[in-house]
Amino acid sequence: MTIADRYEFFNLEKIVEEIRDIDIETLKNNISAEKDEGKRYNNHLSEERIQQIIIAYLDDKNIICEPSMSGIRIKSFKTRKKMREQGVKKGYPDLTIKKFNGKDTTFCLELKTVIGKLSKDQKDILNRTKAEHIPCSVSYGINDALYKINKYLMCEPVIWEEKGE
């Protein structure tokens, strides 16, 4: 049973309690199961839900995390303009995790559903981030996100590589 299987009712505290001490091997095994189930039944968590769970998980572990705010859909032209002027950019990774892992102090993570795809803006920003030697990755589903965060914390980050199309 994967983490995504248990959410008939969304109870963030209960979810964090269940994943607080989940081991890396369980996460690794759950990734493919979650992906298969998401593709088969179109039964997957939204990016919004994934981000809520991840931020609660990081808060529980007392790890500083900044959401990018670039994924928020705003109808007001005036507000969109103001956000751009304040530095909110299209394509910036959903989360910037600030925690020294023994080597790096920052990890950028783009969150996707198990069937999600990167936009051109997201690929561009990820390539620019990598060029600055900042570890960055893309996760597909909640299990993959938790796996990649924990690998970063173990000083073994899974770095995003652009696939040829």
mmCIF file of C-alpha atoms in Angstrom:
data_model
loop_
_atom_site.group_PDB
_atom_site.id
_atom_site.type_symbol
_atom_site.label_atom_id
_atom_site.label_comp_id
_atom_site.label_asym_id
_atom_site.label_seq_id
_atom_site.Cartn_x
_atom_site.Cartn_y
_atom_site.Cartn_z
ATOM 1 C CA MET A 1 0.000 0.000 0.000
ATOM 2 C CA THR A 2 1.484 3.339 -1.018
ATOM 3 C CA ILE A 3 1.092 6.661 0.727
ATOM 4 C CA ALA A 4 -1.311 7.849 -1.976
ATOM 5 C CA ASP A 5 -3.656 4.895 -1.303
ATOM 6 C CA ARG A 6 -4.772 6.164 2.099
ATOM 7 C CA TYR A 7 -6.426 9.496 1.375
ATOM 8 C CA GLU A 8 -10.173 9.115 1.337
ATOM 9 C CA PHE A 9 -10.225 11.985 3.842
ATOM 10 C CA PHE A 10 -7.349 14.438 3.806
ATOM 11 C CA ASN A 11 -5.953 14.611 7.356
ATOM 12 C CA LEU A 12 -2.539 16.256 7.174
ATOM 13 C CA GLU A 13 -1.549 15.461 10.774
ATOM 14 C CA LYS A 14 -2.319 11.766 10.325
ATOM 15 C CA ILE A 15 -0.433 11.642 7.020
ATOM 16 C CA VAL A 16 2.684 13.252 8.529
ATOM 17 C CA GLU A 17 2.497 10.846 11.466
ATOM 18 C CA GLU A 18 2.459 7.897 9.038
ATOM 19 C CA ILE A 19 5.404 9.128 6.964
ATOM 20 C CA ARG A 20 7.512 10.654 9.750
ATOM 21 C CA ASP A 21 9.880 7.682 10.017
ATOM 22 C CA ILE A 22 9.330 5.960 6.675
ATOM 23 C CA ASP A 23 12.503 4.286 5.449
ATOM 24 C CA ILE A 24 14.183 4.960 2.113
ATOM 25 C CA GLU A 25 13.654 1.411 0.772
ATOM 26 C CA THR A 26 9.905 1.566 1.389
ATOM 27 C CA LEU A 27 9.751 4.868 -0.483
ATOM 28 C CA LYS A 28 11.789 3.421 -3.341
ATOM 29 C CA ASN A 29 9.431 0.437 -3.625
ATOM 30 C CA ASN A 30 6.341 2.648 -3.419
ATOM 31 C CA ILE A 31 7.420 4.911 -6.304
ATOM 32 C CA SER A 32 6.716 2.424 -9.089
ATOM 33 C CA ALA A 33 3.516 1.171 -7.437
ATOM 34 C CA GLU A 34 2.206 4.735 -7.147
ATOM 35 C CA LYS A 35 3.169 5.479 -10.751
ATOM 36 C CA ASP A 36 1.481 2.320 -12.077
ATOM 37 C CA GLU A 37 -1.679 2.961 -10.100
ATOM 38 C CA GLY A 38 -1.788 6.640 -11.097
ATOM 39 C CA LYS A 39 -1.521 5.786 -14.785
ATOM 40 C CA ARG A 40 -3.978 2.912 -14.602
ATOM 41 C CA TYR A 41 -6.760 4.548 -12.602
ATOM 42 C CA ASN A 42 -5.913 8.234 -12.961
ATOM 43 C CA ASN A 43 -5.985 8.055 -9.164
ATOM 44 C CA HIS A 44 -3.192 10.282 -7.971
ATOM 45 C CA LEU A 45 -2.645 13.199 -5.645
ATOM 46 C CA SER A 46 -2.709 16.680 -7.163
ATOM 47 C CA GLU A 47 0.456 18.789 -7.089
ATOM 48 C CA GLU A 48 -1.261 21.011 -4.529
ATOM 49 C CA ARG A 49 -1.894 18.059 -2.184
ATOM 50 C CA ILE A 50 1.650 16.747 -2.678
ATOM 51 C CA GLN A 51 3.064 20.172 -1.780
ATOM 52 C CA GLN A 52 0.846 20.420 1.324
ATOM 53 C CA ILE A 53 2.066 17.030 2.540
ATOM 54 C CA ILE A 54 5.731 17.762 1.788
ATOM 55 C CA ILE A 55 5.668 21.138 3.546
ATOM 56 C CA ALA A 56 3.971 19.589 6.605
ATOM 57 C CA TYR A 57 6.568 16.768 6.560
ATOM 58 C CA LEU A 58 9.464 19.253 6.392
ATOM 59 C CA ASP A 59 7.905 21.428 9.121
ATOM 60 C CA ASP A 60 7.628 18.309 11.292
ATOM 61 C CA LYS A 61 11.346 17.666 10.746
ATOM 62 C CA ASN A 62 12.131 21.362 11.456
ATOM 63 C CA ILE A 63 13.577 21.856 7.960
ATOM 64 C CA ILE A 64 13.298 25.286 6.326
ATOM 65 C CA CYS A 65 11.426 25.213 3.035
ATOM 66 C CA GLU A 66 10.300 27.994 0.712
ATOM 67 C CA PRO A 67 7.505 27.505 -1.822
ATOM 68 C CA SER A 68 8.082 29.372 -5.089
ATOM 69 C CA MET A 69 4.550 30.778 -5.444
ATOM 70 C CA SER A 70 4.999 30.646 -9.231
ATOM 71 C CA GLY A 71 2.339 27.964 -9.629
ATOM 72 C CA ILE A 72 -0.470 30.064 -8.195
ATOM 73 C CA ARG A 73 -3.055 30.986 -10.807
ATOM 74 C CA ILE A 74 -4.020 34.635 -10.390
ATOM 75 C CA LYS A 75 -6.685 36.217 -12.564
ATOM 76 C CA SER A 76 -5.903 39.827 -11.673
ATOM 77 C CA PHE A 77 -3.498 41.358 -14.190
ATOM 78 C CA LYS A 78 -2.417 43.925 -11.594
ATOM 79 C CA THR A 79 -1.518 41.239 -9.037
ATOM 80 C CA ARG A 80 0.327 39.119 -11.641
ATOM 81 C CA LYS A 81 2.340 42.180 -12.699
ATOM 82 C CA LYS A 82 3.174 42.999 -9.078
ATOM 83 C CA MET A 83 4.314 39.409 -8.416
ATOM 84 C CA ARG A 84 6.558 39.465 -11.517
ATOM 85 C CA GLU A 85 8.054 42.778 -10.382
ATOM 86 C CA GLN A 86 8.778 41.193 -7.005
ATOM 87 C CA GLY A 87 10.686 38.346 -8.645
ATOM 88 C CA VAL A 88 8.147 35.535 -8.977
ATOM 89 C CA LYS A 89 9.239 33.702 -12.133
ATOM 90 C CA LYS A 90 7.551 31.130 -14.337
ATOM 91 C CA GLY A 91 9.107 27.709 -14.105
ATOM 92 C CA TYR A 92 10.870 28.114 -10.769
ATOM 93 C CA PRO A 93 10.905 24.827 -8.777
ATOM 94 C CA ASP A 94 7.992 24.418 -6.371
ATOM 95 C CA LEU A 95 10.170 24.061 -3.278
ATOM 96 C CA THR A 96 13.561 25.292 -2.158
ATOM 97 C CA ILE A 97 14.721 23.265 0.822
ATOM 98 C CA LYS A 98 17.352 24.912 2.988
ATOM 99 C CA LYS A 99 19.173 22.336 5.054
ATOM 100 C CA PHE A 100 22.903 21.606 5.241
ATOM 101 C CA ASN A 101 23.375 17.943 4.371
ATOM 102 C CA GLY A 102 27.138 17.816 4.874
ATOM 103 C CA LYS A 103 27.910 19.191 1.409
ATOM 104 C CA ASP A 104 25.147 21.486 0.143
ATOM 105 C CA THR A 105 22.817 23.966 1.841
ATOM 106 C CA THR A 106 20.024 24.159 -0.739
ATOM 107 C CA PHE A 107 17.952 21.668 -2.717
ATOM 108 C CA CYS A 108 15.373 22.683 -5.328
ATOM 109 C CA LEU A 109 12.506 20.303 -6.028
ATOM 110 C CA GLU A 110 9.870 20.525 -8.756
ATOM 111 C CA LEU A 111 6.760 18.584 -7.756
ATOM 112 C CA LYS A 112 4.680 16.762 -10.358
ATOM 113 C CA THR A 113 1.843 14.281 -10.259
ATOM 114 C CA VAL A 114 2.764 10.751 -11.288
ATOM 115 C CA ILE A 115 1.639 11.623 -14.830
ATOM 116 C CA GLY A 116 2.927 15.225 -14.821
ATOM 117 C CA LYS A 117 5.226 16.768 -17.427
ATOM 118 C CA LEU A 118 7.731 19.620 -17.248
ATOM 119 C CA SER A 119 7.094 22.846 -19.140
ATOM 120 C CA LYS A 120 9.785 24.531 -21.228
ATOM 121 C CA ASP A 121 10.135 27.244 -18.540
ATOM 122 C CA GLN A 122 10.636 24.589 -15.865
ATOM 123 C CA LYS A 123 13.298 22.795 -17.911
ATOM 124 C CA ASP A 124 15.111 26.086 -18.528
ATOM 125 C CA ILE A 125 15.169 26.989 -14.831
ATOM 126 C CA LEU A 126 16.289 23.479 -13.843
ATOM 127 C CA ASN A 127 19.154 23.664 -16.353
ATOM 128 C CA ARG A 128 20.164 27.097 -15.029
ATOM 129 C CA THR A 129 20.010 25.829 -11.441
ATOM 130 C CA LYS A 130 22.188 22.825 -12.288
ATOM 131 C CA ALA A 131 24.677 25.105 -14.062
ATOM 132 C CA GLU A 132 25.103 26.930 -10.728
ATOM 133 C CA HIS A 133 25.909 23.562 -9.058
ATOM 134 C CA ILE A 134 22.752 23.679 -6.946
ATOM 135 C CA PRO A 135 21.221 20.220 -6.522
ATOM 136 C CA CYS A 136 17.779 20.109 -8.125
ATOM 137 C CA SER A 137 15.359 17.373 -9.004
ATOM 138 C CA VAL A 138 11.863 16.618 -10.259
ATOM 139 C CA SER A 139 9.582 14.281 -8.340
ATOM 140 C CA TYR A 140 6.621 12.412 -9.764
ATOM 141 C CA GLY A 141 4.187 11.709 -6.925
ATOM 142 C CA ILE A 142 4.413 11.868 -3.146
ATOM 143 C CA ASN A 143 6.641 8.798 -2.699
ATOM 144 C CA ASP A 144 9.173 10.086 -5.225
ATOM 145 C CA ALA A 145 9.210 13.520 -3.549
ATOM 146 C CA LEU A 146 9.871 12.022 -0.111
ATOM 147 C CA TYR A 147 12.506 9.696 -1.585
ATOM 148 C CA LYS A 148 14.392 12.545 -3.288
ATOM 149 C CA ILE A 149 14.249 14.773 -0.212
ATOM 150 C CA ASN A 150 15.614 11.981 1.971
ATOM 151 C CA LYS A 151 18.362 11.149 -0.551
ATOM 152 C CA TYR A 152 19.388 14.833 -0.483
ATOM 153 C CA LEU A 153 19.461 14.797 3.326
ATOM 154 C CA MET A 154 21.681 11.680 3.157
ATOM 155 C CA CYS A 155 24.069 13.703 0.929
ATOM 156 C CA GLU A 156 23.153 11.544 -2.097
ATOM 157 C CA PRO A 157 20.871 13.857 -4.100
ATOM 158 C CA VAL A 158 19.110 12.490 -7.168
ATOM 159 C CA ILE A 159 19.931 15.188 -9.723
ATOM 160 C CA TRP A 160 17.552 15.918 -12.597
ATOM 161 C CA GLU A 161 18.779 15.087 -16.095
ATOM 162 C CA GLU A 162 16.976 16.341 -19.179
ATOM 163 C CA LYS A 163 15.852 13.466 -21.357
ATOM 164 C CA GLY A 164 16.258 13.674 -25.125
ATOM 165 C CA GLU A 165 12.951 13.891 -26.934
#
